[in-house]
Short mmCIF file of C-alpha atoms and ligand atoms in Angstrom, two decimals:
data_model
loop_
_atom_site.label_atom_id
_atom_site.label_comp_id
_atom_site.label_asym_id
_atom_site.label_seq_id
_atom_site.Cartn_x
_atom_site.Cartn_y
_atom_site.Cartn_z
CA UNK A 113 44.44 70.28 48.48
CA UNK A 114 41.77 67.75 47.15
CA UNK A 115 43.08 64.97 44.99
CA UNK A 116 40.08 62.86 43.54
CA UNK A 117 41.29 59.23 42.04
CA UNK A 118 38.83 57.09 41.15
CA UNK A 119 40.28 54.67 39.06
CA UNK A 120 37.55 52.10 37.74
CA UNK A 121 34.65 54.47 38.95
CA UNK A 122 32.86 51.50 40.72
CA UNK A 123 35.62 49.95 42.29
CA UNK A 124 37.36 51.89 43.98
CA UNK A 125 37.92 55.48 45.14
CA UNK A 126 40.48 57.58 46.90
CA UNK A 127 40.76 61.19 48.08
CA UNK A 128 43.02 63.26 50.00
CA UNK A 129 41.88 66.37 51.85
CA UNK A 130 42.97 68.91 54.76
CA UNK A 131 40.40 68.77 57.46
CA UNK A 132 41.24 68.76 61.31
CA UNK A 133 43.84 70.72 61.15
CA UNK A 134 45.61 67.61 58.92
CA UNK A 135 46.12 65.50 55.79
CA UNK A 136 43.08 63.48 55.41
CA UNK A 137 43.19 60.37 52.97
CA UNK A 138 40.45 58.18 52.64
CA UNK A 139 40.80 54.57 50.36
CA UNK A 140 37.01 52.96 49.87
CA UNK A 141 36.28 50.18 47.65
CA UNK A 142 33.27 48.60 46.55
CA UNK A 143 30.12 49.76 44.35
CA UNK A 144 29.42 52.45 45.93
CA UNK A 145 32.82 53.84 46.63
CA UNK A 146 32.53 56.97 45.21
CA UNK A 147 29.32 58.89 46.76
CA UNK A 148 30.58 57.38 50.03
CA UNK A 149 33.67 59.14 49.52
CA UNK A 150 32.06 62.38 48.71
CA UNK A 151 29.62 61.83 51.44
CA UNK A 152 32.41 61.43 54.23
CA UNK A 153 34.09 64.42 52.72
CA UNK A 154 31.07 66.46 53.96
CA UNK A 155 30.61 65.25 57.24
CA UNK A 156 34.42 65.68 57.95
CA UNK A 157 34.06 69.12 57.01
CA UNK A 158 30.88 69.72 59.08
CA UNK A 159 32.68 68.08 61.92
CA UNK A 160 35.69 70.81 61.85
CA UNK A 161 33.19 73.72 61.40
CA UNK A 162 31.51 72.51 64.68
CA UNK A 163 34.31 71.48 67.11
CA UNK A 164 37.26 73.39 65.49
CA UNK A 165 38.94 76.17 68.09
CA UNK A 166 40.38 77.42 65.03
CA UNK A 167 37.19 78.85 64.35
CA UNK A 168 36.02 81.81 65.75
CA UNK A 169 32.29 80.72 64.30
CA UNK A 170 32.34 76.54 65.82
CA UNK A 171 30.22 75.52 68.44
CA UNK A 172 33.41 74.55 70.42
CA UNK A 173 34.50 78.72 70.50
CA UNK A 174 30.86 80.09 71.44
CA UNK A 175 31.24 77.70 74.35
CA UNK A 176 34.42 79.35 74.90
CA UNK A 177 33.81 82.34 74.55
CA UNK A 178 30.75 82.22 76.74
CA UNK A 179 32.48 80.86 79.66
CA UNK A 180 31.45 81.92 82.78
CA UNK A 181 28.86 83.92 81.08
CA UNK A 182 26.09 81.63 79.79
CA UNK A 183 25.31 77.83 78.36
CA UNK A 184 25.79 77.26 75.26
CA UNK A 185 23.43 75.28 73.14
CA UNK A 186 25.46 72.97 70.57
CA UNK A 187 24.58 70.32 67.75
CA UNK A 188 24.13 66.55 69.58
CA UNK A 189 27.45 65.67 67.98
CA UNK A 190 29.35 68.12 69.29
CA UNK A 191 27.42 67.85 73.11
CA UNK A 192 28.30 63.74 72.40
CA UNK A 193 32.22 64.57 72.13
CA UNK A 194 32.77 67.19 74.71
CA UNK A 195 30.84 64.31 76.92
CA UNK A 196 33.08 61.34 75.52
CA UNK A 197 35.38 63.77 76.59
CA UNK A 198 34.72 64.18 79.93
CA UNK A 199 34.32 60.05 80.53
CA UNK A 200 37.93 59.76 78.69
CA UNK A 201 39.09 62.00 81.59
CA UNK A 202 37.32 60.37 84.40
CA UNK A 203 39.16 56.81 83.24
CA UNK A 204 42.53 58.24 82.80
CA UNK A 205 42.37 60.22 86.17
CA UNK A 206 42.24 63.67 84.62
CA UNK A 207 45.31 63.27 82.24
CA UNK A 208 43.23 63.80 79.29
CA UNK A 209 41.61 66.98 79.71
CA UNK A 210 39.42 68.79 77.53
CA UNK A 211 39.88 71.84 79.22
CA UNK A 212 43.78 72.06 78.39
CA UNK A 213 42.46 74.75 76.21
CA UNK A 214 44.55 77.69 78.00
CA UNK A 215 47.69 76.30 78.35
CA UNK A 216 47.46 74.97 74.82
CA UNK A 217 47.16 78.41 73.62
CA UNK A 218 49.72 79.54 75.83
CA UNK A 219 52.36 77.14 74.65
CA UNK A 220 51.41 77.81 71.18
CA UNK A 221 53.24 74.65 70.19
CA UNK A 222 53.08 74.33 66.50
CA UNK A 223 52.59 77.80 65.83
CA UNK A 224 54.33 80.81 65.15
CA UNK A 225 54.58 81.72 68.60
CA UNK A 226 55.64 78.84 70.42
CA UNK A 227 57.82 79.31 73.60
CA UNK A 228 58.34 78.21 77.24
CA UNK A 229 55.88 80.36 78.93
CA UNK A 230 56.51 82.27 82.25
CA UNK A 231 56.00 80.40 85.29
CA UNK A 232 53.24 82.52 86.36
CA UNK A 233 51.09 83.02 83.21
CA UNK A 234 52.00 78.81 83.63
CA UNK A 235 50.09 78.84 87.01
CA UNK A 236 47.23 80.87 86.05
CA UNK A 237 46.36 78.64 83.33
CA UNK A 238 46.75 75.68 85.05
CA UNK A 239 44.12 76.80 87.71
CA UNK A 240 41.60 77.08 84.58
CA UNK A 241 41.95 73.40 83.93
CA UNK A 242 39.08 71.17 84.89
CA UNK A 243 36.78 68.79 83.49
CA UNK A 244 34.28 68.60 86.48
CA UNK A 245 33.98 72.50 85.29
CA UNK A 246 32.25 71.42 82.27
CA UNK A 247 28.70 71.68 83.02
CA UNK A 248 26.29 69.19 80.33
CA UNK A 249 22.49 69.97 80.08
CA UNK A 250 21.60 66.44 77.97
CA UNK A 251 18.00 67.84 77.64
CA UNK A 252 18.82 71.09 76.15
CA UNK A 253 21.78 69.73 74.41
CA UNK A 254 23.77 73.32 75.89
CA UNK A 255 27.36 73.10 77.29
CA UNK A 256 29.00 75.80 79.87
CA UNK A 257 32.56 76.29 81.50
CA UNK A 258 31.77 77.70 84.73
CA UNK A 259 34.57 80.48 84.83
CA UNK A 260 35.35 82.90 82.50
CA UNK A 261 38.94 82.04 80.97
CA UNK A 262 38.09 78.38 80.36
CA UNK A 263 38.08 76.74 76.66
CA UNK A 264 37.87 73.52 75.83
CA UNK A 265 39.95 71.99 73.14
CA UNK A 266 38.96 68.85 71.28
CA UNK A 267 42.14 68.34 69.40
CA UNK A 268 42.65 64.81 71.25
CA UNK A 269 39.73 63.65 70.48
CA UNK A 270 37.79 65.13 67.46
CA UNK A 271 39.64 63.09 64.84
CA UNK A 272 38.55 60.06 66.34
CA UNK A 273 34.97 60.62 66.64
CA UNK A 274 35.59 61.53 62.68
CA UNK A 275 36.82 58.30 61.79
CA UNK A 276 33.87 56.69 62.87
CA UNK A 277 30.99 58.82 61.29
CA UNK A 278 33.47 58.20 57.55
CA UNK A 279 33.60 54.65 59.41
CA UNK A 280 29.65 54.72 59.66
CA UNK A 281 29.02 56.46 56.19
CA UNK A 282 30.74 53.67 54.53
CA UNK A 283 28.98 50.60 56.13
CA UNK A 284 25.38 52.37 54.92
CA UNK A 285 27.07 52.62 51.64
CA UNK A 286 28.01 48.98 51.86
CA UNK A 287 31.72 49.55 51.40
CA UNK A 288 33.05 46.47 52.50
CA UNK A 289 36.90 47.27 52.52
CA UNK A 290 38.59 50.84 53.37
CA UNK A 291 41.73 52.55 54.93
CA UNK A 292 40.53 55.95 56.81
CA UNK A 293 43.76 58.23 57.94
CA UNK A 294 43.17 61.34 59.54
CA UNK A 295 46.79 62.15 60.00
CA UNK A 296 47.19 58.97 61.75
CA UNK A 297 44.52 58.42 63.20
CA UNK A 298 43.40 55.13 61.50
CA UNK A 299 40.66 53.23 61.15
CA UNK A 300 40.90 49.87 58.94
CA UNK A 301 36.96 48.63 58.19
CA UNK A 302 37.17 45.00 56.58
CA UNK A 303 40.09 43.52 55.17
CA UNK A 304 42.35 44.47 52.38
CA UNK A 305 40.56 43.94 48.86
CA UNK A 306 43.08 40.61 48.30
CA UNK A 307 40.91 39.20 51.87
CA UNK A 308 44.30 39.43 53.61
CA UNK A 309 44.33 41.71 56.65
CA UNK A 310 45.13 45.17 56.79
CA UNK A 311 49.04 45.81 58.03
CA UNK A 312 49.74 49.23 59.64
CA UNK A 313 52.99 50.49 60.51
CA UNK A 314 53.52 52.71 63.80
CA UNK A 315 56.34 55.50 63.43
CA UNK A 316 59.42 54.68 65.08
CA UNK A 317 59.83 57.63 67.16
CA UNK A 318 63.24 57.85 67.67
CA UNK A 319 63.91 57.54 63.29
CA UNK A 320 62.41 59.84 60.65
CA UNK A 321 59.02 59.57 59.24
CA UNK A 322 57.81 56.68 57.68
CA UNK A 323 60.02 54.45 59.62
CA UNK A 324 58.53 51.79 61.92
CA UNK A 325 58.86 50.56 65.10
CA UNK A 326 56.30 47.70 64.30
CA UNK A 327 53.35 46.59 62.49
CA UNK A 328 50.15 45.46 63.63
CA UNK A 329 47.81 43.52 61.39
CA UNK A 330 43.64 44.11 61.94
CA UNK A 331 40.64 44.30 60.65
CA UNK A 332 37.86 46.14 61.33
CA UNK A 333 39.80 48.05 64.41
CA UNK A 334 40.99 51.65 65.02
CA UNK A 335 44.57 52.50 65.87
CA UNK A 336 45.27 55.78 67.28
CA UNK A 337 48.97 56.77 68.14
CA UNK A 338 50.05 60.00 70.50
CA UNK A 339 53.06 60.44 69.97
CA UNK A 340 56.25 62.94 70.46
CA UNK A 341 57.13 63.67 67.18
CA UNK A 342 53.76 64.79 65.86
CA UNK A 343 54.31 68.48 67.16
CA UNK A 344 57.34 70.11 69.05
CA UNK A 345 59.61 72.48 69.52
CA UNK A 346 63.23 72.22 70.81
CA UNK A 347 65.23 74.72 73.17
CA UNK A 348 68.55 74.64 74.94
CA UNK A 349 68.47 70.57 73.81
CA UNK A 350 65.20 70.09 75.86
CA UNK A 351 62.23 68.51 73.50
CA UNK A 352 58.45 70.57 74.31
CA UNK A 353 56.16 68.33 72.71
CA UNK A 354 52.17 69.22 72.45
CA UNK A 355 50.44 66.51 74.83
CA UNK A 356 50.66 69.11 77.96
CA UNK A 357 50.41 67.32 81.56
CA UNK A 358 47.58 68.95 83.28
CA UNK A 359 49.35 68.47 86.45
CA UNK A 360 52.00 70.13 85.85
CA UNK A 361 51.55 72.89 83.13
CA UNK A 362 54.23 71.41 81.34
CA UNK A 363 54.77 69.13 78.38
CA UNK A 364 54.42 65.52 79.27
CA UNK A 365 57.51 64.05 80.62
CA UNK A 366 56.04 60.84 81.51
CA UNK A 367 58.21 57.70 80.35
CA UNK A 368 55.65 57.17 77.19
CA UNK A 369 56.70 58.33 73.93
CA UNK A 370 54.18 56.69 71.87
CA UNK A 371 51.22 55.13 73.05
CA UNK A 372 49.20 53.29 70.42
CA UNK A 373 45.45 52.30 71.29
CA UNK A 374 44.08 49.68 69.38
CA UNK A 375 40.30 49.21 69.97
CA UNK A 376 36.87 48.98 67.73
CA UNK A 377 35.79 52.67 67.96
CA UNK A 378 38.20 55.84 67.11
CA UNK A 379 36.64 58.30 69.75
CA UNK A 380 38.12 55.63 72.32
CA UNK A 381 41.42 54.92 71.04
CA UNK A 382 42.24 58.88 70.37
CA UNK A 383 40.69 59.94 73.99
CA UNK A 384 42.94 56.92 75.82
CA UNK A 385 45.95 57.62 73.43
CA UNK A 386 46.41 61.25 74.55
CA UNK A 387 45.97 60.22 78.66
CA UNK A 388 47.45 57.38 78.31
CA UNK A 389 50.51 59.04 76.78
CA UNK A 390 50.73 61.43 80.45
CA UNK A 391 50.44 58.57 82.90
CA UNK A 392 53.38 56.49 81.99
CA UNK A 393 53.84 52.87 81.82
CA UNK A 394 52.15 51.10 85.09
CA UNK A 395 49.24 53.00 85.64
CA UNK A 396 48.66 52.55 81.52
CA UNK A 397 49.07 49.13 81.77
CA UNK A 398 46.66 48.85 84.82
CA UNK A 399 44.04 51.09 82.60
CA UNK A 400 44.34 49.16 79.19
CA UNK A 401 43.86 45.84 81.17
CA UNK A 402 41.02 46.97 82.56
CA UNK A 403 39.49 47.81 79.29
CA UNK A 404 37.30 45.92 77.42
CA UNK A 405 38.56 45.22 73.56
CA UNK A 406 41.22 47.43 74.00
CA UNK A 407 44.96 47.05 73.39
CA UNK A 408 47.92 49.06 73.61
CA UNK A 409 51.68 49.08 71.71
CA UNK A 410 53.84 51.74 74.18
CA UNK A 411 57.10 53.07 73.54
CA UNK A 412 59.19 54.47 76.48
CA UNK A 413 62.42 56.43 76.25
CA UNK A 414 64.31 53.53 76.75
CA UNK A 415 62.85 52.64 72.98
CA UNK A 416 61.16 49.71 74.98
CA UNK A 417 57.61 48.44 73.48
CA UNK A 418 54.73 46.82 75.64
CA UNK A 419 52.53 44.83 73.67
CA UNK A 420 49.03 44.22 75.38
CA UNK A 421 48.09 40.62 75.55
CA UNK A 422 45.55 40.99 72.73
CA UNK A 423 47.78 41.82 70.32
CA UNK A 424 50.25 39.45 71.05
CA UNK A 425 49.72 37.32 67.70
CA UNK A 426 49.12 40.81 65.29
CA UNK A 427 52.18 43.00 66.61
CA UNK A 428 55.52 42.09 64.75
CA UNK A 429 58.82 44.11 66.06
CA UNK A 430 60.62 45.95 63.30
CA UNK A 431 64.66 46.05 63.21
CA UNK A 432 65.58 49.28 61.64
P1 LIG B 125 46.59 63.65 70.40
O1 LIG B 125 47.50 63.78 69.23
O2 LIG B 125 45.32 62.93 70.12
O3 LIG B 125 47.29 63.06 71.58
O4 LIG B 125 46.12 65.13 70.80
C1 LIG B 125 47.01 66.13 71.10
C2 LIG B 125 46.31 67.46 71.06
O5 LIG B 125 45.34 67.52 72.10
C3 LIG B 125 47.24 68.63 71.33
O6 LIG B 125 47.75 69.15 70.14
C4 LIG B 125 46.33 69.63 72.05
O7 LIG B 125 45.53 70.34 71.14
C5 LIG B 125 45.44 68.72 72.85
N1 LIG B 125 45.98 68.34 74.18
C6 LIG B 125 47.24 68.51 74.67
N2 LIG B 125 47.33 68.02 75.92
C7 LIG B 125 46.10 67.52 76.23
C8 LIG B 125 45.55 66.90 77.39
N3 LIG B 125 46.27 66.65 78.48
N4 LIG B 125 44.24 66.56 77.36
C9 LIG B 125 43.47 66.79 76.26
N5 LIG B 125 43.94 67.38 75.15
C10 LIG B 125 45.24 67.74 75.12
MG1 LIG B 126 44.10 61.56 71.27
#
């Protein structure tokens, strides 16, 4: 589905597209609104030929399917992610994990074949899950899982690495004002055309869509949320959502529901949402802290919310 709106042609320009496996809507204005638009179209597209597991062509799949076997060379974006990727794990202790790939598939949450998996096809995934497996050759720009069985999935952390290259694309154009979304995954550059700052909501996830728990207002600042009503499945009353502990096997049970990062690149605030998510409140808390220009809204079950000091004057509660 592309839906093209350009309203005063110089002004300001809107589209809509499915890329990364979601709905993509970008909102530029300024002069050159409208080739930036187009041009971030393309390089969202390139982005989910290269790192797409959904792909049996991508970069990300030769790598997979050359695991154990031989390096793979890739394209210095992709070899940049997959090693974002690999720092993201190191700072939340391994709970982000690029190498989830296995039990992702064998969840299948969000597809046609989701279902609780047996314990023991559980177990021998599990044992395929490691980041320090991920062997990086910078000079040759070539990637390689050391055992055969081992994929890599960069579904927590491709969108945000997106956002910035639109984010990027649009500053050269000298777009002074937009609203990227890649399925919520935000990035606000500028303030709103008015001057005033840019107000986003984040989902209330115990009400339906489109209802808030609160609203931050930025500019110029990413917000990522994982959260667990993006993707699911329910059996005997028990919730599976996708963010998969790497632990444990399992979904995340942690006492996160939805962790919002808040921070001035998108690669960073989608590769701490999705660990940050899996270690629960305290150790989050301890992590965010310790983060430079990077805040935090967390939900718990309890439908508590943390608010990181940084955000203490942006974050209003919502009553629903
Ligand atoms: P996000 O919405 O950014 O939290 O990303 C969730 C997606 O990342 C899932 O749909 C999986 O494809 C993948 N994923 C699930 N669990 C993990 C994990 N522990 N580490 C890295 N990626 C994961
Ligand atoms: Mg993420």
């Amino acid at each position: 589905m592309i839906l093209f709106k350009n309203v005063t042609r110089d002004v300001y320009s809107e589209k809509e597209l499915y890329v990364l496996g979601t709905n993509a809507v970008l909102k530029a204005y300024g002069k050159n609104s409208y080739d930036a638009v187009n041009e971030a179209e393309k390089v969202l597209y390139d982005i989910d030929k290269n790192m797409s597991i959904f792909r049996s062509e991508s970069e990300v799949s030769k790598v997979n399917k050359n695991s154990g076997i031989s390096p793979q060379r890739v394209s210095s974006e992709t070899f940049y992610v997959i090693k974002e990727a690999v720092r993201y794990s190191r700072i939340t202790e391994g709970a982000f994990d690029p190498t989830i790939g296995p039990l992702v598939k064998l969840w299948g949450i969000g597809t046609s074949h989701e279902c609780i998996p047996l314990r023991s096809d559980i177990d021998k995934a599990l044992h395929l899950v490691n980041y320090n497996d991920i062997v990086l050759n910078e000079t040759e720009k070539t990637v390689f899982l050391k055992r055969k069985g081992q994929s890599i999935d960069l579904g927590a952390i491709a969108k945000g690495y997106a956002a910035d290259m639109v984010c990027k694309i649009f500053r050269k154009n000298k777009v002074s004002s937009a609203l990227i979304d890649l399925g919520g995954n935000i990035y606000a550059l500028g303030k709103k055309s008015d001057r005033s700052l840019w107000t986003i909501g984040i989902q209330n996830p115990f009400s339906k869509r489109g209802t808030f728990a609160g609203t931050i207002k930025v500019k110029n600042k990413s917000l990522v949320t994982s959260g667990n009503y993006e993707r699911y499945f329910v059996q005997s009353g028990v919730r599976y959502q996708h963010i998969i502990d790497p632990r444990t096997g399992f979904p995340s049970t942690s006492s996160i529901v939805s962790a919002t990062i808040v921070s001035d690149t998108s690669i960073e605030g989608d590769g701490l949402s999705t660990g940050i998510y899996i270690l629960g409140l305290d150790k989050s808390i301890r992590i965010i802290n310790s983060l430079k220009n990077v805040d935090a809204v967390l939900i718990d079950k309890n439908a508590k919310v943390y608010v990181s000091s940084g955000l203490k004057n942006n974050f209003a509660l919502r009553k629903n």
